[in-house]
Each structure stands twice: as structure tokens, then as C-alpha cells.
Coordinates of C-alpha atoms and ligand atoms in Angstrom, one line a residue:
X1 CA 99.8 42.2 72.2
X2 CA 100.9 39.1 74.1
X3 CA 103.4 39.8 77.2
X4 CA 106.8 38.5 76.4
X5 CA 108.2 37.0 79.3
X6 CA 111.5 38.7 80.3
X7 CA 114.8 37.3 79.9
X8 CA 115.8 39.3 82.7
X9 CA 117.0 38.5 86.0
X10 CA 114.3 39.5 88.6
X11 CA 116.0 39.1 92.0
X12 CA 113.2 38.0 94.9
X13 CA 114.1 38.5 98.9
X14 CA 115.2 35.0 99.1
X15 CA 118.2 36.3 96.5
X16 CA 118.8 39.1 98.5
X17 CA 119.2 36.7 101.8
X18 CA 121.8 35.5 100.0
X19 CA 123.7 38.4 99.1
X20 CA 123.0 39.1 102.9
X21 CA 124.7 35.7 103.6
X22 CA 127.3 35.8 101.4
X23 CA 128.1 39.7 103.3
X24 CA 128.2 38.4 107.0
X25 CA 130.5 35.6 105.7
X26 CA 133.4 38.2 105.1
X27 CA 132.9 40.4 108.3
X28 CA 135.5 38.2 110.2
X29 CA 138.9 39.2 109.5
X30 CA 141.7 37.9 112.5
X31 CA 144.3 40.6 112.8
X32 CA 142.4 43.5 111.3
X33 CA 141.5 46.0 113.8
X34 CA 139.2 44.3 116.2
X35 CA 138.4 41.3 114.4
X36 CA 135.9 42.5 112.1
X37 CA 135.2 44.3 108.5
X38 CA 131.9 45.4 109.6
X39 CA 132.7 49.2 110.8
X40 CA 134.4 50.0 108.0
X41 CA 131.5 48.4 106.0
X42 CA 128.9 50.2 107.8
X43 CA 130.9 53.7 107.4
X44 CA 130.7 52.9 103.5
X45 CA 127.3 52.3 103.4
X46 CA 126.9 56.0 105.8
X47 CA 129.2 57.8 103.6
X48 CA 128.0 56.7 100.3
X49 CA 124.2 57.6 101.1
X50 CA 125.2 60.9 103.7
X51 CA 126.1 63.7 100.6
X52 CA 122.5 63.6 100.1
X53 CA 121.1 67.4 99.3
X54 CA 117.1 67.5 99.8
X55 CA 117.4 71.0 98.3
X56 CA 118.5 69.6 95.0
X57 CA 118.0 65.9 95.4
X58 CA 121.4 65.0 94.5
X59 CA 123.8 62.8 96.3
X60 CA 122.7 59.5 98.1
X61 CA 123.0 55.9 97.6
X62 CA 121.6 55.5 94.4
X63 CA 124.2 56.3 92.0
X64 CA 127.3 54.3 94.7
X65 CA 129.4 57.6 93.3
X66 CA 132.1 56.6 95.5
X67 CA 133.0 54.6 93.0
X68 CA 134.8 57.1 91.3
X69 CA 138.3 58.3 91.8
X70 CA 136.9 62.0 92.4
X71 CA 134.6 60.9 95.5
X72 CA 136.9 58.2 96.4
X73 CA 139.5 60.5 96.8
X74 CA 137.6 62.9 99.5
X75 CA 139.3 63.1 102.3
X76 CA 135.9 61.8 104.7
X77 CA 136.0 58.6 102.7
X78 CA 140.1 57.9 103.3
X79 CA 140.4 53.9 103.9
X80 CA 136.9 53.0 102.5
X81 CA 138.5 51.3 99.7
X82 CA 138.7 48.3 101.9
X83 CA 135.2 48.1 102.7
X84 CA 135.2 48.6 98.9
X85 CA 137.6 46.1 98.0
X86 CA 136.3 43.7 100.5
X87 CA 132.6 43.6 98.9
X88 CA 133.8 43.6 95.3
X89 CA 134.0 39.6 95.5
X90 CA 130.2 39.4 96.1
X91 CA 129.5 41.9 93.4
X92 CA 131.2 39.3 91.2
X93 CA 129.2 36.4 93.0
X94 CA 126.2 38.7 92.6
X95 CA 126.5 40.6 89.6
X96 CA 123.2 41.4 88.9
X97 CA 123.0 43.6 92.4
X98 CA 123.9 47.6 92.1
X99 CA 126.9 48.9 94.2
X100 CA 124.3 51.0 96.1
X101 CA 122.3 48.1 96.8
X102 CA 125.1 46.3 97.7
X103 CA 126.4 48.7 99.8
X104 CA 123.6 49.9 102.0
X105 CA 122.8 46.0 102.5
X106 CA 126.3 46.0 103.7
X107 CA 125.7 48.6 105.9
X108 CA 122.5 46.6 107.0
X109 CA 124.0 43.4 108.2
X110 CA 127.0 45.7 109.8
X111 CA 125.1 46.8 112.4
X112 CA 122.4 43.3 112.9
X113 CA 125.3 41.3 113.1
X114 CA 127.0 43.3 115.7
X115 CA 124.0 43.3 117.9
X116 CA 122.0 46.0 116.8
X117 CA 118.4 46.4 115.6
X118 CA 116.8 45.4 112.4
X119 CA 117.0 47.5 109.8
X120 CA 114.1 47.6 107.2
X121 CA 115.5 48.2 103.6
X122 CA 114.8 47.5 100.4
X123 CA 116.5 47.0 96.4
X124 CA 116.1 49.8 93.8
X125 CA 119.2 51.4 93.4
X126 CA 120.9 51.9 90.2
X127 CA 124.7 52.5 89.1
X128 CA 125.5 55.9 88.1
X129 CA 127.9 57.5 86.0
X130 CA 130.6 60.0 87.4
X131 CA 128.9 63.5 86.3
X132 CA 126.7 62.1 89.5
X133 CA 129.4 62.5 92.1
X134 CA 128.8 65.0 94.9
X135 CA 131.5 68.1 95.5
X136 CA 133.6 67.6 97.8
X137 CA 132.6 68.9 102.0
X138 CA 129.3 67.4 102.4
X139 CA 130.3 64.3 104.9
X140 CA 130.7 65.8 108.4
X141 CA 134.1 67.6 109.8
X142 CA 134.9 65.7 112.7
X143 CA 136.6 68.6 114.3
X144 CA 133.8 71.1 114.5
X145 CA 130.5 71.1 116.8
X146 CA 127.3 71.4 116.6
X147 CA 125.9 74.2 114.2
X148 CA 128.2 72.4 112.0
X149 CA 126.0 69.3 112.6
X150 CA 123.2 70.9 112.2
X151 CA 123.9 72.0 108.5
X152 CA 125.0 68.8 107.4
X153 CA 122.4 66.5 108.8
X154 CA 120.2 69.5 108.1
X155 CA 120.7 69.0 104.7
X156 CA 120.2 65.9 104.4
X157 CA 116.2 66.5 106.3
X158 CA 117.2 64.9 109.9
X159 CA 116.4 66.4 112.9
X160 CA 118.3 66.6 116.4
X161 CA 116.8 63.6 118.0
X162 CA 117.6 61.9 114.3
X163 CA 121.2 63.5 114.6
X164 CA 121.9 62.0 118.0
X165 CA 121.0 58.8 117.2
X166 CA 122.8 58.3 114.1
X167 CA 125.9 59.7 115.3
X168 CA 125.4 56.3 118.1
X169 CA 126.7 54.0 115.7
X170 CA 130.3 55.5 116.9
X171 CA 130.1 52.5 119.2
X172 CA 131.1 50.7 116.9
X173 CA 134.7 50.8 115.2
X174 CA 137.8 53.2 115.7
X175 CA 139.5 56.0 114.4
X176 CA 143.2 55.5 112.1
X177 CA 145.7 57.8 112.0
X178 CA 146.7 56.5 108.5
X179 CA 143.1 57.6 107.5
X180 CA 141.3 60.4 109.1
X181 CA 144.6 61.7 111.2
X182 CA 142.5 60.7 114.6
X183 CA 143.0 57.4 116.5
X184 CA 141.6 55.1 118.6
X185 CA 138.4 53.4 119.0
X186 CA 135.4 55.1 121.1
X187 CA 134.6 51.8 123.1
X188 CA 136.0 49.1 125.0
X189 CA 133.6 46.7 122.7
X190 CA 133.9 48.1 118.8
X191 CA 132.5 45.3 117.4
X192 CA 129.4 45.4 119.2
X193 CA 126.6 48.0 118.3
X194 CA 124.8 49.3 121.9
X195 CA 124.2 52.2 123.7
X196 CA 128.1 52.5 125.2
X197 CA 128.9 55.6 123.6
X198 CA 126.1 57.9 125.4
X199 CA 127.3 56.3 128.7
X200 CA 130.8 56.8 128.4
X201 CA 130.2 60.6 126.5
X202 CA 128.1 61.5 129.6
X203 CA 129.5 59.5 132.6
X204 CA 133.3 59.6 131.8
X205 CA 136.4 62.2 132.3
X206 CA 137.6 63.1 129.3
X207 CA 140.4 65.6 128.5
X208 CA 142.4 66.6 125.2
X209 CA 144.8 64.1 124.0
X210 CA 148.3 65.1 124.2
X211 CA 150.0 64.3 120.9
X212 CA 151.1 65.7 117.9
X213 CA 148.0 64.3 115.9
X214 CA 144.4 66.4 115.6
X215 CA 142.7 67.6 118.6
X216 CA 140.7 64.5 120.2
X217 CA 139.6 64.0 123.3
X218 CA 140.9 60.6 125.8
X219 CA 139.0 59.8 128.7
X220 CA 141.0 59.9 131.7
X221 CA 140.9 56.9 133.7
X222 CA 142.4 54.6 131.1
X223 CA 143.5 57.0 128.3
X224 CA 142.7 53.9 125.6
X225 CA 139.4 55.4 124.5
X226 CA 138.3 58.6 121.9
X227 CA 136.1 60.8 121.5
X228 CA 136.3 63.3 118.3
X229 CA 135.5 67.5 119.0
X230 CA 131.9 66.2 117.2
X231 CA 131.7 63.5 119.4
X232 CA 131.6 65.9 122.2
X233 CA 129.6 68.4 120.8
X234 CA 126.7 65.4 121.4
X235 CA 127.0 66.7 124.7
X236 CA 127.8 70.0 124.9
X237 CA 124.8 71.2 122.7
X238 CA 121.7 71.6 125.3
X239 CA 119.2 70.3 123.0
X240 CA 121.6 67.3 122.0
X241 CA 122.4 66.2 125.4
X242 CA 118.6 65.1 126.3
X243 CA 118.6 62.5 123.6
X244 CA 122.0 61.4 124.5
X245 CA 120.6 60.9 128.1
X246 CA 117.3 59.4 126.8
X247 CA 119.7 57.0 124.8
X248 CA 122.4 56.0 127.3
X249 CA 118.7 55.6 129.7
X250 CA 116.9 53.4 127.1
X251 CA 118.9 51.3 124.9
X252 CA 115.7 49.8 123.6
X253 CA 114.6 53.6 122.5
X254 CA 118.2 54.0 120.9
X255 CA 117.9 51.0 118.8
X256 CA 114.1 52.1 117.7
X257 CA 115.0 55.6 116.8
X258 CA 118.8 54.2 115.0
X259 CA 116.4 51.7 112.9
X260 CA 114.3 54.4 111.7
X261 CA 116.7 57.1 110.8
X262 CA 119.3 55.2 109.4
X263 CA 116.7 53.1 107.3
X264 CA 115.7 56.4 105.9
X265 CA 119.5 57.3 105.7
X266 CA 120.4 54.6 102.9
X267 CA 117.5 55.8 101.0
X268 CA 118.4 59.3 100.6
X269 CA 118.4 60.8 97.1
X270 CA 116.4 57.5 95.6
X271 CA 113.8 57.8 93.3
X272 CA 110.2 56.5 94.4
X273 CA 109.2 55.2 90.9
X274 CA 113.0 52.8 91.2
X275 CA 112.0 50.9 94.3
X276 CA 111.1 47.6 93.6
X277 CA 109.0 46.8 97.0
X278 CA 108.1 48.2 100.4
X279 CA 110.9 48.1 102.7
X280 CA 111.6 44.8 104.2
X281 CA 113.8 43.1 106.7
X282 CA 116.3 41.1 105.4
X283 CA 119.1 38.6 107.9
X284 CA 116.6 38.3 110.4
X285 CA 113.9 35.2 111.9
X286 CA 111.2 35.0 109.7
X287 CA 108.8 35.6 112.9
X288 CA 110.8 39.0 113.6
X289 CA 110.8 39.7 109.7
X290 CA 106.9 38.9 109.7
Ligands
LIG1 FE1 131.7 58.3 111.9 N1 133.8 58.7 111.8 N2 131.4 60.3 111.9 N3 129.7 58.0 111.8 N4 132.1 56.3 111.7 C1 134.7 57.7 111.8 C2 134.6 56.4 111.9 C3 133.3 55.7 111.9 C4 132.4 61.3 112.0 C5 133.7 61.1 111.8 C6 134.4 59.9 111.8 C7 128.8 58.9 111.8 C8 129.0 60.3 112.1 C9 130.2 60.9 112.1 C10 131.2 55.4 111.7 C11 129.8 55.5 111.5 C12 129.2 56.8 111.5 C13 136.0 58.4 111.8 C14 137.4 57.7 111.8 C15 135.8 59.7 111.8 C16 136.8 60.8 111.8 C17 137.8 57.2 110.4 C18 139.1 56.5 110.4 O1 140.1 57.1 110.7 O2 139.1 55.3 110.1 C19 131.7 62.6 112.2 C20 132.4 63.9 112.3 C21 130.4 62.3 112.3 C22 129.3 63.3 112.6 O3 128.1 62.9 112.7 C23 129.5 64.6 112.9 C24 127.5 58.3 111.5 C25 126.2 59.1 111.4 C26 127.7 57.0 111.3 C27 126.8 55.9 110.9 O4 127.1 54.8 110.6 C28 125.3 56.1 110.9 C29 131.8 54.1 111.9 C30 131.1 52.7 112.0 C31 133.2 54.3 112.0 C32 134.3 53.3 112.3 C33 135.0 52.9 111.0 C34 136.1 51.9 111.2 O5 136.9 51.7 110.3 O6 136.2 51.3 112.3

């Protein structure tokens, strides 16, 4: 038999770079929140890979479910449909990329444009159909603690040092009251991902907000900043509170162990035979990327 070439579209990094460029283009947004699209991006690309089950292998980023007015419609992903809406032109630009693709790539260049560390990742995803969304509850409940944390990073296979550093990325971004009920953002920088929220979770006064909205905490000295009862439970959990140290300590360690875990977070529930490469680094130098 002689090989037909395909007819196909095979995408190659250097397609991908564009995608990536095409992303970072639409992060800037005057007026909106703090200037920038990329925290609610990088929430979309967390909440669409963080249903994952490793019991049952369902949920993930490979089916981009959140698609779907049934998983749309969960209250954890209230106000994603603008990180949604905001990537759909570059799914038309690009249309031969997969929303989960799309997505957690979005996710990617979220948190290196803001500052943070590479992220290795890699095309494979595939759109799914809607008897692939996940039940509703299994995106954290921002007003309980730790055991609670536990279970749902639990489920998805992270452990407590993997917990803590994930939950980091609350540097970046705020809370809406037209969205989750909570407000405000957690630092005095939201558009730039570092190791602020250990430091000010460990070194400032916080108290409960008076208001008539959900129990959140304020810190007292300036009463602009947030922290959510989950937030807090990063340091009032024993075994917790060592890696928040270790993290507000080492900001080079934070940005290691963030890499890592939420590398392996955007490939939750993807199946090894769909991958298309190893894991790469994509928006970078080529000498970092080499
Ligand atoms: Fe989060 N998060 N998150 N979060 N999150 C919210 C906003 C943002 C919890 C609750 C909330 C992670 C973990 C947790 C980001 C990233 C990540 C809001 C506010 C709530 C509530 C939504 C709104 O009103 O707009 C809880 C609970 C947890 C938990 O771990 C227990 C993780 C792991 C990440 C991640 O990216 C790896 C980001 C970014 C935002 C800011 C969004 C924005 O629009 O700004």
C-alpha cells in the first residue's frame, strides 16, 4: 500500500506560538478590572481541567465541557463566559485548535505573561459532546477549609504541598460580587503572578468583613484586600502552613512547584494515546524553551 499523504491540517509548535501570540494580544483590556483578561483566563483554563475524578477518569480538559449550558451554568464557573467569549475570536482565527487546547494554552500564557514561571504543555485535546459534562460540586467551595480541600484536590491526585501551591495563583485577580457573591482582589498587584499571597496570608491582620455579602476576610490595616474562609484555611491547617511559609520564603521554589502541578493540572482526565508530543514550552526564549 503506498501512504497517502494527508489532507489534514497537522499544526507544528511554531502554529501553536501563534495561537500563543494571538492570546497575549487580547489580555489588555483598559477599564476592565485591573487592566487585564488574563485572571479570568487563567480561572477558565483551572476550572475547565479541575472536575477531574482519578477514580473514574472523567472530567478534565479534554472534552472543554464548559462549553455547555449545564457546566456553564455551575455556580464555580459564574462570569467565565467572558474568558469564553474573549477567546472565541482566536478559535475562529484558529479553527483547527480544540477549546481544551485553546483553553489551557490560555491559561498558560495567563500566568507567563503576568510574571510567572514557564509552564510546559502540550496539544492533544479533543472536543466533547455534552453527555461528557461533569455533575455539578466538584470545583472548590470557597467558604469551607481544609478537609474540604483535601477531598477535592484529593480527587483530582494532588497532594498538600501540590494544594498549597496551586491555590498561589490567587495572587493574581479578584473576587465579584456579581459573580461568586465575594469581592475584592487578594493583592495590591492582581496582574502580577508572585509569591504575595503567602506573605500577606501569614504576615497581615486580617478580620471578617463587615457587610451584608458572604463571610470573607479584610486585612486590617487598609481594609482594600480579601482573603476567602479557603484562603485562610492555607494557614490554619498545620500541615498547610509549612508550604505557605516555604513559599512566601522562596519565591523561586513557589514558581517550581506552581509549574509542575499546574502543568499536570491542565492535563487531567487526557488520554495518553491523544497527545501529540512530549510536553513543551511554548511563549518563551528559545534558549529557556531549549
Ligand atoms: Fe480561585 N477563586 N479558588 N483559584 N481563582 C476565585 C477567583 C480566582 C477558589 C475560589 C475562587 C484556585 C483555587 C480556588 C483563580 C485561580 C485559582 C474566586 C472569585 C473564587 C470564589 C470569582 C469571582 O467572583 O470572580 C477556591 C475556593 C479555591 C480553592 O483552592 C479552595 C486555583 C487552584 C487557581 C489556579 O489558577 C490554579 C484566579 C486567577 C481568580 C481570579 C479571577 C478573576 O476574574 O480575576
Amino acid at each position: 500500500d503506498s501512504a497517502k499523504p494527508s489532507a489534514a491540517f497537522v499544526p507544528t509548535k511554531a502554529d501553536y506560538e501563534k495561537v500563543y501570540n494571538a492570546i497575549t494580544d487580547i489580555f489588555d483590556k483598559e477599564g476592565y478590572d485591573d487592566g487585564s483578561l488574563a485572571p479570568v483566563i487563567l480561572r477558565l483554563a483551572w476550572h475547565a481541567s479541575g472536575t477531574y475524578n482519578k477514580e473514574d477518569g472523567t472530567g478534565g480538559s479534554n472534552y472543554a465541557t464548559m462549553r455547555f449550558p449545564n457546566e456553564a451554568g455551575h455556580g464555580a464557573n459564574a462570569g467565565l463566559s467572558v474568558a469564553r467569549d474573549a477567546l472565541e475570536p482566536i478559535k475562529k482565527q484558529f479553527p483547527w485548535i480544540s477549546y481544551g487546547d485553546l483553553w489551557t494554552l490560555a491559561g498558560v500564557a495567563a500566568v507567563q505573561e503576568t510574571g510567572g514561571p514557564a509552564i510546559p504543555w502540550r496539544a492533544g485535546r479533543i472536543d466533547g459532546v455534552e453527555a461528557h459534562q461533569t455533575p455539578d460540586g466538584r470545583l472548590p467551595d470557597a467558604a469551607q477549609g481544609s478537609s474540604h480541600i483535601r477531598d477535592i484536590f484529593g480527587r483530582m491526585g494532588f497532594n498538600d504541598q501540590e494544594m498549597v501551591a496551586l491555590i498561589g495563583a490567587h495572587a493574581l485577580g479578584r473576587c465579584h460580587s456579581d459573580r461568586s457573591g465575594y469581592e475584592g482582589p487578594w493583592t495590591f498587584s492582581p496582574v502580577t503572578f508572585s509569591n504575595e499571597f503567602y506573605n500577606l496570608l501569614l504576615n497581615d491582620a486580617w478580620q471578617w468583613k463587615k457587610w451584608k455579602g458572604p463571610a470573607q476576610y479584610e486585612d486590617k490595616k487598609t481594609k482594600s484586600l480579601m482573603m476567602l474562609p479557603a484562603d485562610m484555611a492555607v494557614v490554619q491547617d498545620k500541615e498547610f502552613k509549612k508550604w505557605a511559609q516555604t513559599y512566601a520564603k522562596d519565591e523561586q521554589k513557589f514558581f517550581d512547584d506552581f509549574s509542575k502541578a499546574f502543568s499536570t493540572m491542565l492535563e487531567l482526565g487526557v488520554p495518553k494515546e491523544q497527545w501529540k508530543s512530549e510536553p513543551y514550552k511554548v511563549g518563551q526564549p528559545e534558549a529557556a524553551a531549549a
